[in-house]
mmCIF file of C-alpha atoms and ligand atoms in Angstrom:
data_model
loop_
_atom_site.group_PDB
_atom_site.id
_atom_site.type_symbol
_atom_site.label_atom_id
_atom_site.label_comp_id
_atom_site.label_asym_id
_atom_site.label_seq_id
_atom_site.Cartn_x
_atom_site.Cartn_y
_atom_site.Cartn_z
ATOM 1 C CA MET A 136 -0.329 -0.094 0.028
ATOM 2 C CA ARG A 137 1.516 3.625 -1.326
ATOM 3 C CA ALA A 138 0.841 6.436 1.540
ATOM 4 C CA ALA A 139 2.835 9.981 1.399
ATOM 5 C CA VAL A 140 4.489 10.146 4.546
ATOM 6 C CA LEU A 141 5.758 12.928 6.245
ATOM 7 C CA THR A 142 9.715 11.749 7.842
ATOM 8 C CA GLY A 143 10.621 15.469 8.515
ATOM 9 C CA ILE A 144 9.796 19.077 9.267
ATOM 10 C CA ASN A 145 9.140 20.673 5.669
ATOM 11 C CA ARG A 146 10.860 18.223 4.076
ATOM 12 C CA PRO A 147 8.569 17.370 0.774
ATOM 13 C CA LEU A 148 6.177 14.456 1.409
ATOM 14 C CA GLN A 149 7.626 10.786 0.302
ATOM 15 C CA ILE A 150 5.311 8.128 -1.536
ATOM 16 C CA LEU A 151 6.500 5.141 0.632
ATOM 17 C CA ASP A 152 4.757 0.960 0.523
ATOM 18 C CA LEU A 153 3.994 0.259 3.711
ATOM 19 C CA GLU A 154 2.265 -2.927 5.298
ATOM 20 C CA GLN A 155 -1.101 -2.452 6.437
ATOM 21 C CA GLU A 156 -2.929 -4.382 9.133
ATOM 22 C CA SER A 157 -6.623 -5.476 8.578
ATOM 23 C CA PRO A 158 -9.318 -3.931 10.408
ATOM 24 C CA LYS A 159 -9.249 -5.255 13.552
ATOM 25 C CA ALA A 160 -12.505 -4.724 15.493
ATOM 26 C CA GLY A 161 -14.382 -1.199 15.222
ATOM 27 C CA GLU A 162 -12.032 -0.892 12.004
ATOM 28 C CA VAL A 163 -12.679 -0.068 8.067
ATOM 29 C CA ARG A 164 -10.503 -0.590 5.892
ATOM 30 C CA VAL A 165 -11.751 2.059 2.584
ATOM 31 C CA ARG A 166 -9.718 2.354 -0.922
ATOM 32 C CA VAL A 167 -9.331 5.475 -0.876
ATOM 33 C CA LYS A 168 -10.770 7.190 -4.349
ATOM 34 C CA ALA A 169 -9.824 11.338 -3.864
ATOM 35 C CA ALA A 170 -8.073 13.166 -0.891
ATOM 36 C CA GLY A 171 -8.257 17.396 -1.125
ATOM 37 C CA VAL A 172 -4.769 19.068 -0.373
ATOM 38 C CA CYS A 173 -5.521 21.449 2.772
ATOM 39 C CA MET A 174 -3.538 23.912 5.186
ATOM 40 C CA SER A 175 -4.232 22.090 7.890
ATOM 41 C CA ASP A 176 -1.630 19.139 6.101
ATOM 42 C CA TRP A 177 0.854 22.409 5.706
ATOM 43 C CA HIS A 178 0.409 23.272 9.153
ATOM 44 C CA ILE A 179 1.808 19.691 9.958
ATOM 45 C CA ILE A 180 4.728 19.533 7.290
ATOM 46 C CA ASN A 181 5.709 23.208 8.176
ATOM 47 C CA GLY A 182 5.959 22.711 12.322
ATOM 48 C CA ASP A 183 3.010 24.647 12.904
ATOM 49 C CA TRP A 184 1.455 21.706 14.344
ATOM 50 C CA PRO A 185 4.158 19.766 16.123
ATOM 51 C CA LEU A 186 3.637 16.760 15.717
ATOM 52 C CA PRO A 187 4.968 13.397 16.190
ATOM 53 C CA LEU A 188 6.570 11.986 12.788
ATOM 54 C CA PRO A 189 6.352 9.659 10.655
ATOM 55 C CA MET A 190 2.401 10.271 9.910
ATOM 56 C CA VAL A 191 1.195 9.950 6.495
ATOM 57 C CA LEU A 192 -1.447 13.384 6.000
ATOM 58 C CA GLY A 193 -4.498 13.844 4.516
ATOM 59 C CA HIS A 194 -8.142 14.013 6.074
ATOM 60 C CA GLU A 195 -10.296 15.390 3.072
ATOM 61 C CA ALA A 196 -11.075 12.486 1.172
ATOM 62 C CA ALA A 197 -13.659 9.579 0.360
ATOM 63 C CA GLY A 198 -13.342 5.981 -0.887
ATOM 64 C CA ILE A 199 -15.188 2.745 -1.151
ATOM 65 C CA VAL A 200 -15.234 0.086 1.847
ATOM 66 C CA ALA A 201 -12.746 -2.959 1.192
ATOM 67 C CA GLU A 202 -13.754 -4.934 4.417
ATOM 68 C CA CYS A 203 -15.519 -4.769 7.714
ATOM 69 C CA GLY A 204 -13.129 -5.931 11.061
ATOM 70 C CA PRO A 205 -15.470 -7.566 13.491
ATOM 71 C CA GLY A 206 -18.145 -5.921 14.998
ATOM 72 C CA VAL A 207 -19.127 -3.186 12.377
ATOM 73 C CA SER A 208 -22.580 -2.158 11.563
ATOM 74 C CA GLY A 209 -24.345 0.036 9.104
ATOM 75 C CA ILE A 210 -21.408 -0.432 7.488
ATOM 76 C CA ALA A 211 -20.335 -2.507 4.346
ATOM 77 C CA PRO A 212 -18.049 -3.400 1.197
ATOM 78 C CA GLY A 213 -18.571 -1.032 -1.274
ATOM 79 C CA ASP A 214 -20.395 1.490 0.024
ATOM 80 C CA HIS A 215 -18.989 4.764 -0.694
ATOM 81 C CA VAL A 216 -17.381 6.755 1.832
ATOM 82 C CA ILE A 217 -16.293 10.000 3.195
ATOM 83 C CA PHE A 218 -13.535 10.460 5.703
ATOM 84 C CA SER A 219 -14.670 12.527 8.562
ATOM 85 C CA PHE A 220 -11.591 13.380 10.944
ATOM 86 C CA ARG A 221 -12.974 13.777 14.128
ATOM 87 C CA PRO A 222 -14.025 10.639 16.133
ATOM 88 C CA HIS A 223 -17.617 9.780 17.354
ATOM 89 C CA CYS A 224 -17.543 7.650 20.377
ATOM 90 C CA GLY A 225 -21.476 7.748 20.786
ATOM 91 C CA ARG A 226 -21.961 7.844 24.443
ATOM 92 C CA CYS A 227 -19.000 10.987 25.653
ATOM 93 C CA ARG A 228 -21.390 14.282 26.993
ATOM 94 C CA TYR A 229 -19.826 16.238 23.994
ATOM 95 C CA CYS A 230 -21.658 12.822 21.750
ATOM 96 C CA SER A 231 -24.630 13.179 23.452
ATOM 97 C CA SER A 232 -25.272 17.002 23.426
ATOM 98 C CA GLY A 233 -25.280 16.485 19.773
ATOM 99 C CA GLN A 234 -21.020 18.581 20.034
ATOM 100 C CA THR A 235 -19.782 15.649 18.152
ATOM 101 C CA VAL A 236 -17.035 17.520 17.088
ATOM 102 C CA LEU A 237 -15.773 18.192 20.732
ATOM 103 C CA CYS A 238 -16.540 14.071 21.377
ATOM 104 C CA ILE A 239 -14.016 13.327 24.248
ATOM 105 C CA GLY A 240 -14.152 9.695 24.100
ATOM 106 C CA HIS A 241 -10.947 8.543 22.907
ATOM 107 C CA ASN A 242 -8.778 11.345 24.560
ATOM 108 C CA ASP A 243 -6.799 8.663 26.052
ATOM 109 C CA SER A 244 -5.357 7.307 22.871
ATOM 110 C CA PRO A 245 -3.658 9.401 20.873
ATOM 111 C CA ARG A 246 -5.063 11.298 17.833
ATOM 112 C CA TRP A 247 -2.553 9.586 15.006
ATOM 113 C CA LEU A 248 -3.609 6.021 16.443
ATOM 114 C CA MET A 249 -6.358 3.616 16.414
ATOM 115 C CA HIS A 250 -8.699 3.865 19.620
ATOM 116 C CA ASP A 251 -6.594 0.429 21.415
ATOM 117 C CA GLY A 252 -3.609 2.734 20.691
ATOM 118 C CA THR A 253 -1.230 0.740 18.275
ATOM 119 C CA ALA A 254 -0.505 1.201 14.704
ATOM 120 C CA ARG A 255 -1.324 -0.542 11.732
ATOM 121 C CA VAL A 256 0.648 1.047 9.632
ATOM 122 C CA ARG A 257 4.408 -0.010 9.750
ATOM 123 C CA LEU A 258 7.757 1.418 7.014
ATOM 124 C CA ASN A 259 10.595 -1.305 7.583
ATOM 125 C CA GLY A 260 8.724 -3.268 10.561
ATOM 126 C CA GLU A 261 8.319 0.354 12.375
ATOM 127 C CA PRO A 262 4.710 1.754 12.861
ATOM 128 C CA VAL A 263 3.925 5.264 10.804
ATOM 129 C CA ASN A 264 1.303 7.279 12.735
ATOM 130 C CA GLN A 265 -1.677 8.736 10.576
ATOM 131 C CA MET A 266 -2.958 11.958 10.767
ATOM 132 C CA ALA A 267 -6.644 12.421 12.540
ATOM 133 C CA ARG A 268 -6.488 7.837 12.554
ATOM 134 C CA ILE A 269 -7.025 8.508 9.328
ATOM 135 C CA GLY A 270 -4.122 9.760 6.764
ATOM 136 C CA THR A 271 -5.906 10.396 3.604
ATOM 137 C CA PHE A 272 -3.227 10.422 1.194
ATOM 138 C CA ALA A 273 -2.625 6.637 1.123
ATOM 139 C CA GLU A 274 -4.063 4.008 -1.292
ATOM 140 C CA GLU A 275 -6.066 2.373 1.766
ATOM 141 C CA VAL A 276 -6.744 3.463 4.853
ATOM 142 C CA VAL A 277 -7.564 1.439 8.096
ATOM 143 C CA CYS A 278 -9.138 3.297 10.559
ATOM 144 C CA PRO A 279 -11.555 4.032 13.455
ATOM 145 C CA ALA A 280 -15.319 2.332 11.717
ATOM 146 C CA GLU A 281 -17.510 5.955 13.002
ATOM 147 C CA GLN A 282 -14.837 8.297 10.774
ATOM 148 C CA VAL A 283 -16.002 7.071 7.736
ATOM 149 C CA VAL A 284 -19.820 7.921 7.241
ATOM 150 C CA LYS A 285 -21.865 6.783 4.379
ATOM 151 C CA ILE A 286 -22.839 8.897 1.277
ATOM 152 C CA ARG A 287 -25.465 8.433 -1.801
ATOM 153 C CA PRO A 288 -23.063 6.714 -4.471
ATOM 154 C CA ASP A 289 -24.266 8.835 -7.739
ATOM 155 C CA LEU A 290 -22.254 11.594 -5.859
ATOM 156 C CA PRO A 291 -18.595 11.891 -7.791
ATOM 157 C CA PHE A 292 -15.615 11.274 -5.301
ATOM 158 C CA THR A 293 -13.366 15.066 -5.783
ATOM 159 C CA HIS A 294 -16.817 16.013 -4.754
ATOM 160 C CA ALA A 295 -17.564 13.735 -1.693
ATOM 161 C CA ALA A 296 -13.421 14.536 -0.382
ATOM 162 C CA ILE A 297 -13.451 18.530 0.240
ATOM 163 C CA ILE A 298 -17.769 17.491 2.202
ATOM 164 C CA GLY A 299 -14.976 16.202 4.686
ATOM 165 C CA CYS A 300 -13.029 18.875 5.565
ATOM 166 C CA SER A 301 -13.176 22.456 3.711
ATOM 167 C CA VAL A 302 -16.745 22.216 2.860
ATOM 168 C CA ALA A 303 -17.785 20.837 5.560
ATOM 169 C CA THR A 304 -16.014 23.604 7.989
ATOM 170 C CA GLY A 305 -16.740 26.143 5.570
ATOM 171 C CA ILE A 306 -20.829 25.624 5.417
ATOM 172 C CA GLY A 307 -21.367 24.515 8.754
ATOM 173 C CA ALA A 308 -19.659 28.024 10.242
ATOM 174 C CA VAL A 309 -22.592 29.003 8.406
ATOM 175 C CA ILE A 310 -25.263 27.308 8.861
ATOM 176 C CA ARG A 311 -24.286 25.329 11.923
ATOM 177 C CA HIS A 312 -22.366 27.273 14.202
ATOM 178 C CA ALA A 313 -23.141 31.038 13.974
ATOM 179 C CA ARG A 314 -26.819 29.998 12.005
ATOM 180 C CA VAL A 315 -26.546 33.638 10.210
ATOM 181 C CA PRO A 316 -30.121 34.579 9.046
ATOM 182 C CA ALA A 317 -31.225 36.023 5.491
ATOM 183 C CA GLY A 318 -30.345 39.568 4.867
ATOM 184 C CA SER A 319 -28.150 40.045 7.436
ATOM 185 C CA ARG A 320 -24.041 41.738 6.730
ATOM 186 C CA VAL A 321 -21.078 39.213 6.709
ATOM 187 C CA LEU A 322 -17.598 39.566 6.575
ATOM 188 C CA VAL A 323 -15.409 36.959 5.334
ATOM 189 C CA ILE A 324 -11.226 36.963 5.659
ATOM 190 C CA GLY A 325 -9.309 34.765 3.331
ATOM 191 C CA CYS A 326 -10.800 33.209 0.378
ATOM 192 C CA GLY A 327 -8.854 30.236 0.433
ATOM 193 C CA GLY A 328 -10.668 26.481 0.484
ATOM 194 C CA VAL A 329 -12.837 27.712 3.153
ATOM 195 C CA GLY A 330 -12.638 31.020 3.113
ATOM 196 C CA LEU A 331 -14.643 30.789 -0.239
ATOM 197 C CA ASN A 332 -17.049 27.925 1.603
ATOM 198 C CA ILE A 333 -17.773 30.356 4.721
ATOM 199 C CA VAL A 334 -19.006 32.287 1.632
ATOM 200 C CA GLN A 335 -20.905 30.093 -0.002
ATOM 201 C CA GLY A 336 -22.479 28.827 3.162
ATOM 202 C CA ALA A 337 -23.683 33.171 3.521
ATOM 203 C CA ARG A 338 -24.930 32.855 -0.226
ATOM 204 C CA LEU A 339 -26.962 29.612 0.723
ATOM 205 C CA ALA A 340 -28.370 31.537 4.009
ATOM 206 C CA GLY A 341 -29.360 34.423 1.680
ATOM 207 C CA ALA A 342 -27.012 36.794 3.612
ATOM 208 C CA SER A 343 -26.479 40.175 2.032
ATOM 209 C CA PRO A 344 -23.778 41.877 1.483
ATOM 210 C CA ILE A 345 -21.592 39.168 1.434
ATOM 211 C CA ILE A 346 -17.888 41.450 1.435
ATOM 212 C CA ALA A 347 -15.039 39.119 0.714
ATOM 213 C CA CYS A 348 -11.473 40.490 2.336
ATOM 214 C CA ASP A 349 -7.989 37.967 0.279
ATOM 215 C CA LEU A 350 -4.897 40.192 -0.136
ATOM 216 C CA ARG A 351 -4.935 38.593 -3.935
ATOM 217 C CA ASP A 352 -7.316 39.569 -6.337
ATOM 218 C CA ASN A 353 -7.652 35.756 -8.474
ATOM 219 C CA LYS A 354 -8.260 34.643 -5.202
ATOM 220 C CA LEU A 355 -12.020 37.565 -5.166
ATOM 221 C CA ASP A 356 -12.505 36.831 -8.392
ATOM 222 C CA TYR A 357 -13.829 32.676 -6.695
ATOM 223 C CA ALA A 358 -15.124 34.836 -4.316
ATOM 224 C CA ARG A 359 -17.256 36.599 -6.694
ATOM 225 C CA SER A 360 -18.307 33.720 -8.528
ATOM 226 C CA PHE A 361 -19.374 32.013 -5.256
ATOM 227 C CA GLY A 362 -21.562 35.077 -4.181
ATOM 228 C CA ALA A 363 -19.719 37.679 -2.617
ATOM 229 C CA THR A 364 -21.528 40.665 -3.696
ATOM 230 C CA GLN A 365 -18.139 42.993 -3.095
ATOM 231 C CA THR A 366 -14.383 42.567 -2.318
ATOM 232 C CA ILE A 367 -11.439 44.296 -0.767
ATOM 233 C CA ASN A 368 -8.016 43.279 -1.544
ATOM 234 C CA GLY A 369 -6.295 43.766 2.293
ATOM 235 C CA SER A 370 -3.510 44.323 1.106
ATOM 236 C CA SER A 371 -3.686 47.972 -0.341
ATOM 237 C CA VAL A 372 -7.036 49.146 1.881
ATOM 238 C CA ASP A 373 -7.884 49.748 5.777
ATOM 239 C CA VAL A 374 -9.959 46.357 5.726
ATOM 240 C CA VAL A 375 -11.754 47.124 8.575
ATOM 241 C CA GLY A 376 -12.830 51.418 7.772
ATOM 242 C CA ARG A 377 -13.644 49.026 4.550
ATOM 243 C CA VAL A 378 -16.425 47.397 6.255
ATOM 244 C CA ARG A 379 -17.625 50.111 7.728
ATOM 245 C CA GLU A 380 -18.088 52.117 4.790
ATOM 246 C CA MET A 381 -20.305 48.997 2.636
ATOM 247 C CA THR A 382 -22.346 48.557 6.209
ATOM 248 C CA ASP A 383 -23.487 52.425 7.210
ATOM 249 C CA GLY A 384 -20.558 52.977 9.915
ATOM 250 C CA LEU A 385 -21.400 49.961 11.468
ATOM 251 C CA GLY A 386 -19.706 47.001 11.081
ATOM 252 C CA VAL A 387 -21.466 43.167 9.736
ATOM 253 C CA ASP A 388 -23.382 40.933 11.697
ATOM 254 C CA THR A 389 -21.430 38.600 11.674
ATOM 255 C CA ALA A 390 -17.769 38.248 10.649
ATOM 256 C CA PHE A 391 -16.127 35.366 9.532
ATOM 257 C CA ASP A 392 -12.017 34.994 10.184
ATOM 258 C CA ALA A 393 -10.808 31.980 7.900
ATOM 259 C CA ILE A 394 -7.614 32.456 8.323
ATOM 260 C CA GLY A 395 -6.389 32.383 11.702
ATOM 261 C CA SER A 396 -3.643 34.883 12.430
ATOM 262 C CA GLU A 397 -3.461 37.394 15.308
ATOM 263 C CA ALA A 398 -4.065 39.887 12.561
ATOM 264 C CA THR A 399 -7.242 38.394 10.951
ATOM 265 C CA ALA A 400 -8.813 37.663 14.316
ATOM 266 C CA LEU A 401 -8.721 41.498 15.496
ATOM 267 C CA GLN A 402 -10.399 42.114 11.841
ATOM 268 C CA ALA A 403 -12.742 40.287 12.177
ATOM 269 C CA VAL A 404 -13.759 41.487 16.084
ATOM 270 C CA ASP A 405 -13.038 45.028 14.680
ATOM 271 C CA ALA A 406 -15.553 45.098 11.795
ATOM 272 C CA THR A 407 -18.139 43.256 14.198
ATOM 273 C CA ALA A 408 -20.811 45.703 14.717
ATOM 274 C CA PRO A 409 -22.357 46.360 17.719
ATOM 275 C CA GLY A 410 -24.129 43.457 19.044
ATOM 276 C CA GLY A 411 -22.489 40.690 15.946
ATOM 277 C CA ARG A 412 -20.252 38.088 15.832
ATOM 278 C CA ALA A 413 -16.765 37.415 15.113
ATOM 279 C CA VAL A 414 -16.135 33.480 14.692
ATOM 280 C CA LEU A 415 -13.049 32.442 14.529
ATOM 281 C CA VAL A 416 -12.896 29.146 11.408
ATOM 282 C CA GLY A 417 -8.825 29.114 10.652
ATOM 283 C CA ILE A 418 -7.541 26.460 12.908
ATOM 284 C CA PRO A 419 -4.160 29.181 14.179
ATOM 285 C CA ALA A 420 -0.520 27.918 14.573
ATOM 286 C CA PHE A 421 -0.728 26.835 18.793
ATOM 287 C CA ALA A 422 2.187 29.854 19.603
ATOM 288 C CA THR A 423 -0.212 32.219 17.911
ATOM 289 C CA ARG A 424 -2.020 35.021 20.435
ATOM 290 C CA ALA A 425 -4.518 37.820 19.493
ATOM 291 C CA PRO A 426 -4.287 41.622 21.484
ATOM 292 C CA ILE A 427 -8.832 41.503 21.963
ATOM 293 C CA SER A 428 -10.348 44.395 23.086
ATOM 294 C CA PRO A 429 -12.764 43.296 26.295
ATOM 295 C CA SER A 430 -14.014 46.895 26.558
ATOM 296 C CA GLN A 431 -15.611 46.741 22.760
ATOM 297 C CA LEU A 432 -16.963 43.617 23.795
ATOM 298 C CA VAL A 433 -18.539 44.783 26.706
ATOM 299 C CA TYR A 434 -19.618 47.891 24.875
ATOM 300 C CA GLY A 435 -20.207 46.753 22.287
ATOM 301 C CA GLU A 436 -22.827 43.331 23.747
ATOM 302 C CA LYS A 437 -20.038 41.414 20.615
ATOM 303 C CA VAL A 438 -19.463 37.531 20.769
ATOM 304 C CA ILE A 439 -16.274 36.051 19.353
ATOM 305 C CA SER A 440 -16.658 32.395 19.066
ATOM 306 C CA GLY A 441 -14.504 29.309 17.416
ATOM 307 C CA THR A 442 -16.170 26.678 15.357
ATOM 308 C CA TYR A 443 -14.096 23.781 14.707
ATOM 309 C CA TYR A 444 -14.730 21.884 11.686
ATOM 310 C CA GLY A 445 -17.500 24.147 11.207
ATOM 311 C CA SER A 446 -19.537 22.161 14.322
ATOM 312 C CA VAL A 447 -21.154 19.958 12.471
ATOM 313 C CA ARG A 448 -22.075 16.301 13.205
ATOM 314 C CA PRO A 449 -20.948 14.232 9.930
ATOM 315 C CA ASN A 450 -23.219 11.322 10.106
ATOM 316 C CA ILE A 451 -26.761 14.407 9.311
ATOM 317 C CA ASP A 452 -24.414 17.353 7.460
ATOM 318 C CA PHE A 453 -22.494 14.625 4.618
ATOM 319 C CA PRO A 454 -25.518 13.537 3.275
ATOM 320 C CA MET A 455 -27.115 16.646 3.843
ATOM 321 C CA LEU A 456 -23.944 18.712 1.793
ATOM 322 C CA ALA A 457 -24.344 15.822 -1.307
ATOM 323 C CA ASP A 458 -28.196 16.173 -1.193
ATOM 324 C CA LEU A 459 -27.114 20.383 -1.647
ATOM 325 C CA ASP A 460 -24.675 19.051 -4.566
ATOM 326 C CA MET A 461 -26.014 17.171 -6.635
ATOM 327 C CA ASP A 462 -29.228 19.518 -6.390
ATOM 328 C CA LYS A 463 -26.951 22.489 -7.751
ATOM 329 C CA ARG A 464 -27.697 24.600 -4.777
ATOM 330 C CA ILE A 465 -24.032 24.886 -3.467
ATOM 331 C CA ASP A 466 -20.777 24.600 -5.700
ATOM 332 C CA LEU A 467 -18.003 22.081 -5.649
ATOM 333 C CA ASP A 468 -17.564 21.588 -9.452
ATOM 334 C CA SER A 469 -15.901 25.226 -9.632
ATOM 335 C CA LEU A 470 -14.183 24.587 -5.851
ATOM 336 C CA ILE A 471 -12.082 22.537 -7.445
ATOM 337 C CA SER A 472 -9.887 24.591 -9.611
ATOM 338 C CA ARG A 473 -7.116 21.316 -10.209
ATOM 339 C CA THR A 474 -6.891 17.435 -10.329
ATOM 340 C CA TYR A 475 -3.237 15.486 -9.568
ATOM 341 C CA ARG A 476 -1.898 11.993 -9.827
ATOM 342 C CA PHE A 477 -0.923 11.060 -6.606
ATOM 343 C CA GLU A 478 3.044 11.369 -7.794
ATOM 344 C CA GLU A 479 2.744 15.703 -8.340
ATOM 345 C CA ILE A 480 1.208 15.523 -4.256
ATOM 346 C CA ASN A 481 3.812 18.146 -3.297
ATOM 347 C CA GLU A 482 3.418 19.742 -6.492
ATOM 348 C CA GLY A 483 -0.244 19.731 -5.200
ATOM 349 C CA PHE A 484 1.386 21.937 -2.230
ATOM 350 C CA ARG A 485 2.782 24.552 -3.780
ATOM 351 C CA LEU A 486 0.403 25.845 -5.992
ATOM 352 C CA MET A 487 -1.585 26.314 -2.714
ATOM 353 C CA LEU A 488 0.584 28.172 -0.957
ATOM 354 C CA ASP A 489 0.995 30.185 -4.869
ATOM 355 C CA GLY A 490 -3.385 30.395 -4.224
ATOM 356 C CA ALA A 491 -2.992 29.349 -7.634
ATOM 357 C CA VAL A 492 -5.868 26.817 -6.922
ATOM 358 C CA ALA A 493 -8.858 27.499 -4.592
ATOM 359 C CA ARG A 494 -9.458 23.526 -4.061
ATOM 360 C CA GLY A 495 -7.088 20.867 -5.379
ATOM 361 C CA VAL A 496 -7.824 17.401 -5.803
ATOM 362 C CA ILE A 497 -5.637 14.352 -5.466
ATOM 363 C CA VAL A 498 -7.662 11.282 -7.862
ATOM 364 C CA PHE A 499 -6.504 7.894 -7.628
ATOM 365 C CA GLU A 500 -6.257 5.371 -10.189
HETATM 366 ZN ZN1 ZN B 232 -8.691 19.929 6.398
HETATM 367 ZN ZN1 ZN B 233 -18.176 11.333 22.076
#
């Protein structure tokens, strides 16, 4: 089984032949058909998130179930599935209350090994970690069955793959976390894979205006095609000042930060109108801190909230997003601006960092 392995910080991924064990109890083996290239993988490559290596990266993917371990129910070989990068034990306080993204049921085992604390892939006999217990830059993945969600078989695998991270995170942030009502004013900072999905989530919700901000004009062109009504190139103007000009001096009802830096988090808070909400979506480097103004929050009754994975419940929301796509209510085709062969994976990261693509997806033969 070939997989793309990170062996050291800031090194290119290496496609290596790994030994893979069969699924144990409660696990499945999935043949990967498509996998998206995401900024979160890059955070591990560049050391923003220091995690133990070697590791198979990749967490935004879809494929076909090939084998089920003992005790797996509700999933069978041949099913088309989307990977979820969060576990779902079904028993902890968060799973029980519907906040499955916050599941703590498996906190006693590392997030890069199976729930019994062992690895399913090895290189020369030594264990290799799997990002988020899945590691989907691989021809085949053995992972906990609770981390795959069955979806309709007519959904293209490239579309299914990106539902697993950027689409769920972006659209979920709008409709599941912030619950943006029709007609409300929205700002989206950062128009990469997640930001463009926040834009189309805001369009789906009926927000107006939808103001998109990025440092690159080609990203702003993308944003307009996904529903942005106004755009701001933050490299040349004062973002908060421009947003206020566009909103009667008040700011927006909901500002989304899809980047996750000190500067963009502060812009989101400052561009939010009194009574509004700044939503932090993009995952920052672990060391990032941002000096917010408590008096703004008090006098303006502003709320700051974070959303992880768009606060989605994958078992409910992945099939729902698949239906929205097949009904042409959201546009996943235009998001996928490039597909790559597995061997081109490092080129995929280079083009993502260059800002040349909305989303790049690796397609497996
Ligand atoms: Zn991702
Ligand atoms: Zn749980």
